[in-house]
GROMACS .gro file of C-alpha atoms in nm:
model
  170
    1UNK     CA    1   0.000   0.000   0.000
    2UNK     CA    2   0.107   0.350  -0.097
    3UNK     CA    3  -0.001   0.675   0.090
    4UNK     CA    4  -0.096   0.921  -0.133
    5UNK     CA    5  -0.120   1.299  -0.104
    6UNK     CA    6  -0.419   1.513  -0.164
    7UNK     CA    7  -0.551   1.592  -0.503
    8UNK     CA    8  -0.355   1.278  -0.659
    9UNK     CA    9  -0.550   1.113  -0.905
   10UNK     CA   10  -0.634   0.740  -0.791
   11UNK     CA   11  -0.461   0.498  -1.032
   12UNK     CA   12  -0.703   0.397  -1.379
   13UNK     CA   13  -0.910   0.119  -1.354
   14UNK     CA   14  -1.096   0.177  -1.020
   15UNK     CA   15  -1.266  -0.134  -0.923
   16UNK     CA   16  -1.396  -0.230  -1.243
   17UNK     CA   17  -1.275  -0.523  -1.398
   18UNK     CA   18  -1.020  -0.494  -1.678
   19UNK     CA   19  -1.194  -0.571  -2.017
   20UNK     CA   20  -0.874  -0.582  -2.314
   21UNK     CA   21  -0.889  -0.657  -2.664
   22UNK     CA   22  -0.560  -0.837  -2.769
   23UNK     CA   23  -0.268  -0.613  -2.657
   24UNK     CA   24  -0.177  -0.356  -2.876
   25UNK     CA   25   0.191  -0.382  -2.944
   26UNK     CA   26   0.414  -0.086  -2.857
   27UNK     CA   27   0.710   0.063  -3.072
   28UNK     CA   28   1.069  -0.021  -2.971
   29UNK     CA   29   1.133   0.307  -2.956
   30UNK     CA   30   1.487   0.437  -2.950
   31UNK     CA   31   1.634   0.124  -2.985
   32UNK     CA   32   1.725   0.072  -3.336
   33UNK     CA   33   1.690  -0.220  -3.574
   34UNK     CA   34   1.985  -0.456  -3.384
   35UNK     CA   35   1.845  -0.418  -3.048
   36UNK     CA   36   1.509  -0.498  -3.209
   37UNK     CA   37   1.590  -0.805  -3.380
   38UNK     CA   38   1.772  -0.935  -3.060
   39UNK     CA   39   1.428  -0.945  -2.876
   40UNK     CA   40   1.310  -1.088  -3.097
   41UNK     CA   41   1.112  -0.925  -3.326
   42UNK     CA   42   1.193  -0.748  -3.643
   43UNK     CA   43   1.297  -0.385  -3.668
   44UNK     CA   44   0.990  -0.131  -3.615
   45UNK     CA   45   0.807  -0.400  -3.434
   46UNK     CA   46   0.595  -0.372  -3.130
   47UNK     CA   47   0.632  -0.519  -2.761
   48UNK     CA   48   0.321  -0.635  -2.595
   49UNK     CA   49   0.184  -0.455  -2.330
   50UNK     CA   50   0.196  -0.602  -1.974
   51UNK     CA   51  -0.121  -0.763  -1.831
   52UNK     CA   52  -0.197  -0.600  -1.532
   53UNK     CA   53  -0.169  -0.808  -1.202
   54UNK     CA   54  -0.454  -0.948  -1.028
   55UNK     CA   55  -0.661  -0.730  -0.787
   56UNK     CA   56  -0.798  -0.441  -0.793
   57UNK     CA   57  -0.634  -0.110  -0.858
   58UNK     CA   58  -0.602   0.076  -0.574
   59UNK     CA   59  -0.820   0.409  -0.433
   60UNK     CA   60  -0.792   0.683  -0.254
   61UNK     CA   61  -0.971   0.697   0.072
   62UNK     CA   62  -1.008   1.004   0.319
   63UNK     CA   63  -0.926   0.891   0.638
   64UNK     CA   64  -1.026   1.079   0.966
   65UNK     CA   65  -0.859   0.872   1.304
   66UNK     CA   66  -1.008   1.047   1.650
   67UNK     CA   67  -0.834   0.971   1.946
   68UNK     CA   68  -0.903   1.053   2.298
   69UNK     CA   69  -0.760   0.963   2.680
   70UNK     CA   70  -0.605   1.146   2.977
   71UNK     CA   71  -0.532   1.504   2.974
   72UNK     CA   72  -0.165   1.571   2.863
   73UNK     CA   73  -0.008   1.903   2.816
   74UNK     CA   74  -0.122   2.058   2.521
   75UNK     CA   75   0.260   2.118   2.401
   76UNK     CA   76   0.383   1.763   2.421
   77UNK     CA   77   0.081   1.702   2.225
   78UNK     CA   78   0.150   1.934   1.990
   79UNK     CA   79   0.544   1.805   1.952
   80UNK     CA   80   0.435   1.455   1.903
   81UNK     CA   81   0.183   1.519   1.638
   82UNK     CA   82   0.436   1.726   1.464
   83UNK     CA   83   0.677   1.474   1.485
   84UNK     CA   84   0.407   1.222   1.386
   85UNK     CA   85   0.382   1.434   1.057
   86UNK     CA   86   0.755   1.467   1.000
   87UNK     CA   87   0.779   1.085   0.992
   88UNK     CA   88   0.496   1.025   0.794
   89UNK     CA   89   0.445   1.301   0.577
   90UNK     CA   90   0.135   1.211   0.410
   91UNK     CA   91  -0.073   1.272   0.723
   92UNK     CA   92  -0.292   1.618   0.613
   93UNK     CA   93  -0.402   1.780   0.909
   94UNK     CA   94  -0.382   1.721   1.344
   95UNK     CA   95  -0.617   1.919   1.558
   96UNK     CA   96  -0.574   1.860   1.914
   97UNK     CA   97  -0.694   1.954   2.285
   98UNK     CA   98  -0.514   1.860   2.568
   99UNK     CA   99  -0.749   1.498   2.560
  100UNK     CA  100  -0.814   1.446   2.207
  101UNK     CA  101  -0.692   1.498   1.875
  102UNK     CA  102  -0.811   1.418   1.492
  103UNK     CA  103  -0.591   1.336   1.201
  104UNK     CA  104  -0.662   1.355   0.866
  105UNK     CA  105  -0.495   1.189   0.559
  106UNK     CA  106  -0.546   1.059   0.229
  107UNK     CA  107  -0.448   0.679   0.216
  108UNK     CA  108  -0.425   0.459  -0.117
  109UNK     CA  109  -0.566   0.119  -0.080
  110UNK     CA  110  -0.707  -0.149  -0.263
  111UNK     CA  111  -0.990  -0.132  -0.050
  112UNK     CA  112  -1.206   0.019   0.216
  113UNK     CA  113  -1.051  -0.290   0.496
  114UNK     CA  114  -0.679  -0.179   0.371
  115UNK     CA  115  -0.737   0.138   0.441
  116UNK     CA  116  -0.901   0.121   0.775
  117UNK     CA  117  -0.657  -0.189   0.917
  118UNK     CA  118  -0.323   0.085   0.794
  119UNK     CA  119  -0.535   0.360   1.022
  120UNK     CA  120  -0.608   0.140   1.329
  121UNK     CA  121  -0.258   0.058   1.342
  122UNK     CA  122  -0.106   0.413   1.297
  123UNK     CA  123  -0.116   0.541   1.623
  124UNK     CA  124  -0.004   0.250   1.821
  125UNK     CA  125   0.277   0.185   1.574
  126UNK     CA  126   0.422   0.540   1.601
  127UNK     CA  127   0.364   0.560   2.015
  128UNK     CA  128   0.736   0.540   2.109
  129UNK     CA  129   0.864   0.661   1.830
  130UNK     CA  130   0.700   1.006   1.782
  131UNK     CA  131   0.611   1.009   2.185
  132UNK     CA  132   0.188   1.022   2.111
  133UNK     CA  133   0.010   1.038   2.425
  134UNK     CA  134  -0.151   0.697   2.576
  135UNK     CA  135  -0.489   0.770   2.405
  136UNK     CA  136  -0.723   0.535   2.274
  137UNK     CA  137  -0.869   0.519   1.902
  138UNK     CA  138  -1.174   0.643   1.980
  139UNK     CA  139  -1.315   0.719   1.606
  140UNK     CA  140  -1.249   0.616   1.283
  141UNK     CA  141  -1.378   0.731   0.915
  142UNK     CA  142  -1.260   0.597   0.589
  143UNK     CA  143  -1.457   0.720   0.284
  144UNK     CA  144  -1.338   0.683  -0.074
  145UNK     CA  145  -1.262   1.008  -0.266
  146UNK     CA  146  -1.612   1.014  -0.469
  147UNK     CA  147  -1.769   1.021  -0.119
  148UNK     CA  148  -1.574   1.313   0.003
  149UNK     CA  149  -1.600   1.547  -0.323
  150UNK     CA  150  -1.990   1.501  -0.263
  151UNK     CA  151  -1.957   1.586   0.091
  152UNK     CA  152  -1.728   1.885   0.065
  153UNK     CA  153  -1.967   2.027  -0.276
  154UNK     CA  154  -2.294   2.020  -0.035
  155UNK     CA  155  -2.098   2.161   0.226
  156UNK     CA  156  -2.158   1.862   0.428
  157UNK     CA  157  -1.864   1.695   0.643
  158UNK     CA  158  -1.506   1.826   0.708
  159UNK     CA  159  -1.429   2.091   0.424
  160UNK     CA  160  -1.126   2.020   0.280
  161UNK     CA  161  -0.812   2.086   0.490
  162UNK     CA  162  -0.671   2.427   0.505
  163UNK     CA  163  -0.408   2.551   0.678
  164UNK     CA  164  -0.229   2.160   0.635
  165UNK     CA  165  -0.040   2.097   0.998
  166UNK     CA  166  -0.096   2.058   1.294
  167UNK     CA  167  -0.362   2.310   1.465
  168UNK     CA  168  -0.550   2.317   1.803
  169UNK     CA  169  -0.951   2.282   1.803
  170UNK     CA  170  -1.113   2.628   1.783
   0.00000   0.00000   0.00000
């Protein structure tokens, strides 16, 4: 699985199945007649293009992790979800209180499960090493990118990100 950042385009194909006539044959380009004719084929001729591998392609999914527990000082909060993005720089946004925080983050993924197993695991696996508080996962969204364009154009659910960081609740 890849993380991907906001406003990438989700690889073609989606979760549709593949439908190919026979492969179109693609140009040795730049190789010249010799290095044609050792693969194989005569000069000018075309290579096959690759079947894709099984599965699905994968998706972008907006991800939105809430965690909550004991009170901690709000600037050791703030450090550790800094350094939280500086490891893993595809995280979007933090807001945090001294007993809570959300983070928000596009995630690539086959599908939905991927994405939400890679978010239930993200804040225990970075605990030590970015110094999170003890908190608990307390909430967890994962909705694919269709689902969050429709949200954000009705002006329903988070609007889109801005400033990126980390930022306390208002």
């Amino acid at each position: 699985m890849r993380r991907g950042r906001p406003g990438a385009q989700p690889r073609p194909g989606g979760t549709s199945p593949v439908v190919r006539a026979v492969p179109e044959e693609r140009a040795l380009a730049g190789l010249g007649p010799a290095a044609a004719e050792r693969a194989g084929r005569p000069a000018g001729a075309r290579a096959p293009e690759p079947e894709p591998q099984g599965g699905e392609a994968a998706r972008m999914w907006h991800v939105t992790l809430s965690v909550s527990g004991a009170e901690a000082p709000l600037g050791e909060v703030r450090r550790a979800l800094e350094q939280l993005a500086h490891d893993h720089p595809f995280l979007l946004t933090s807001r945090y209180a001294g007993d809570h925080a959300e983070i928000r983050y596009w995630e690539e993924a086959r599908d939905l499960h991927d994405a939400a197993a890679v978010a239930l695991r993200l804040w225990g696996e970075h605990r030590s090493s970015a110094q999170l508080p003890p908190w608990e996962i307390v909430g967890l969204e994962v909705i694919d990118r269709e689902t969050y364009q429709q949200r954000v154009s009705r002006g329903h659910g988070p609007a889109p990100a801005s400033p990126v960081g980390v930022h306390p609740f208002q």
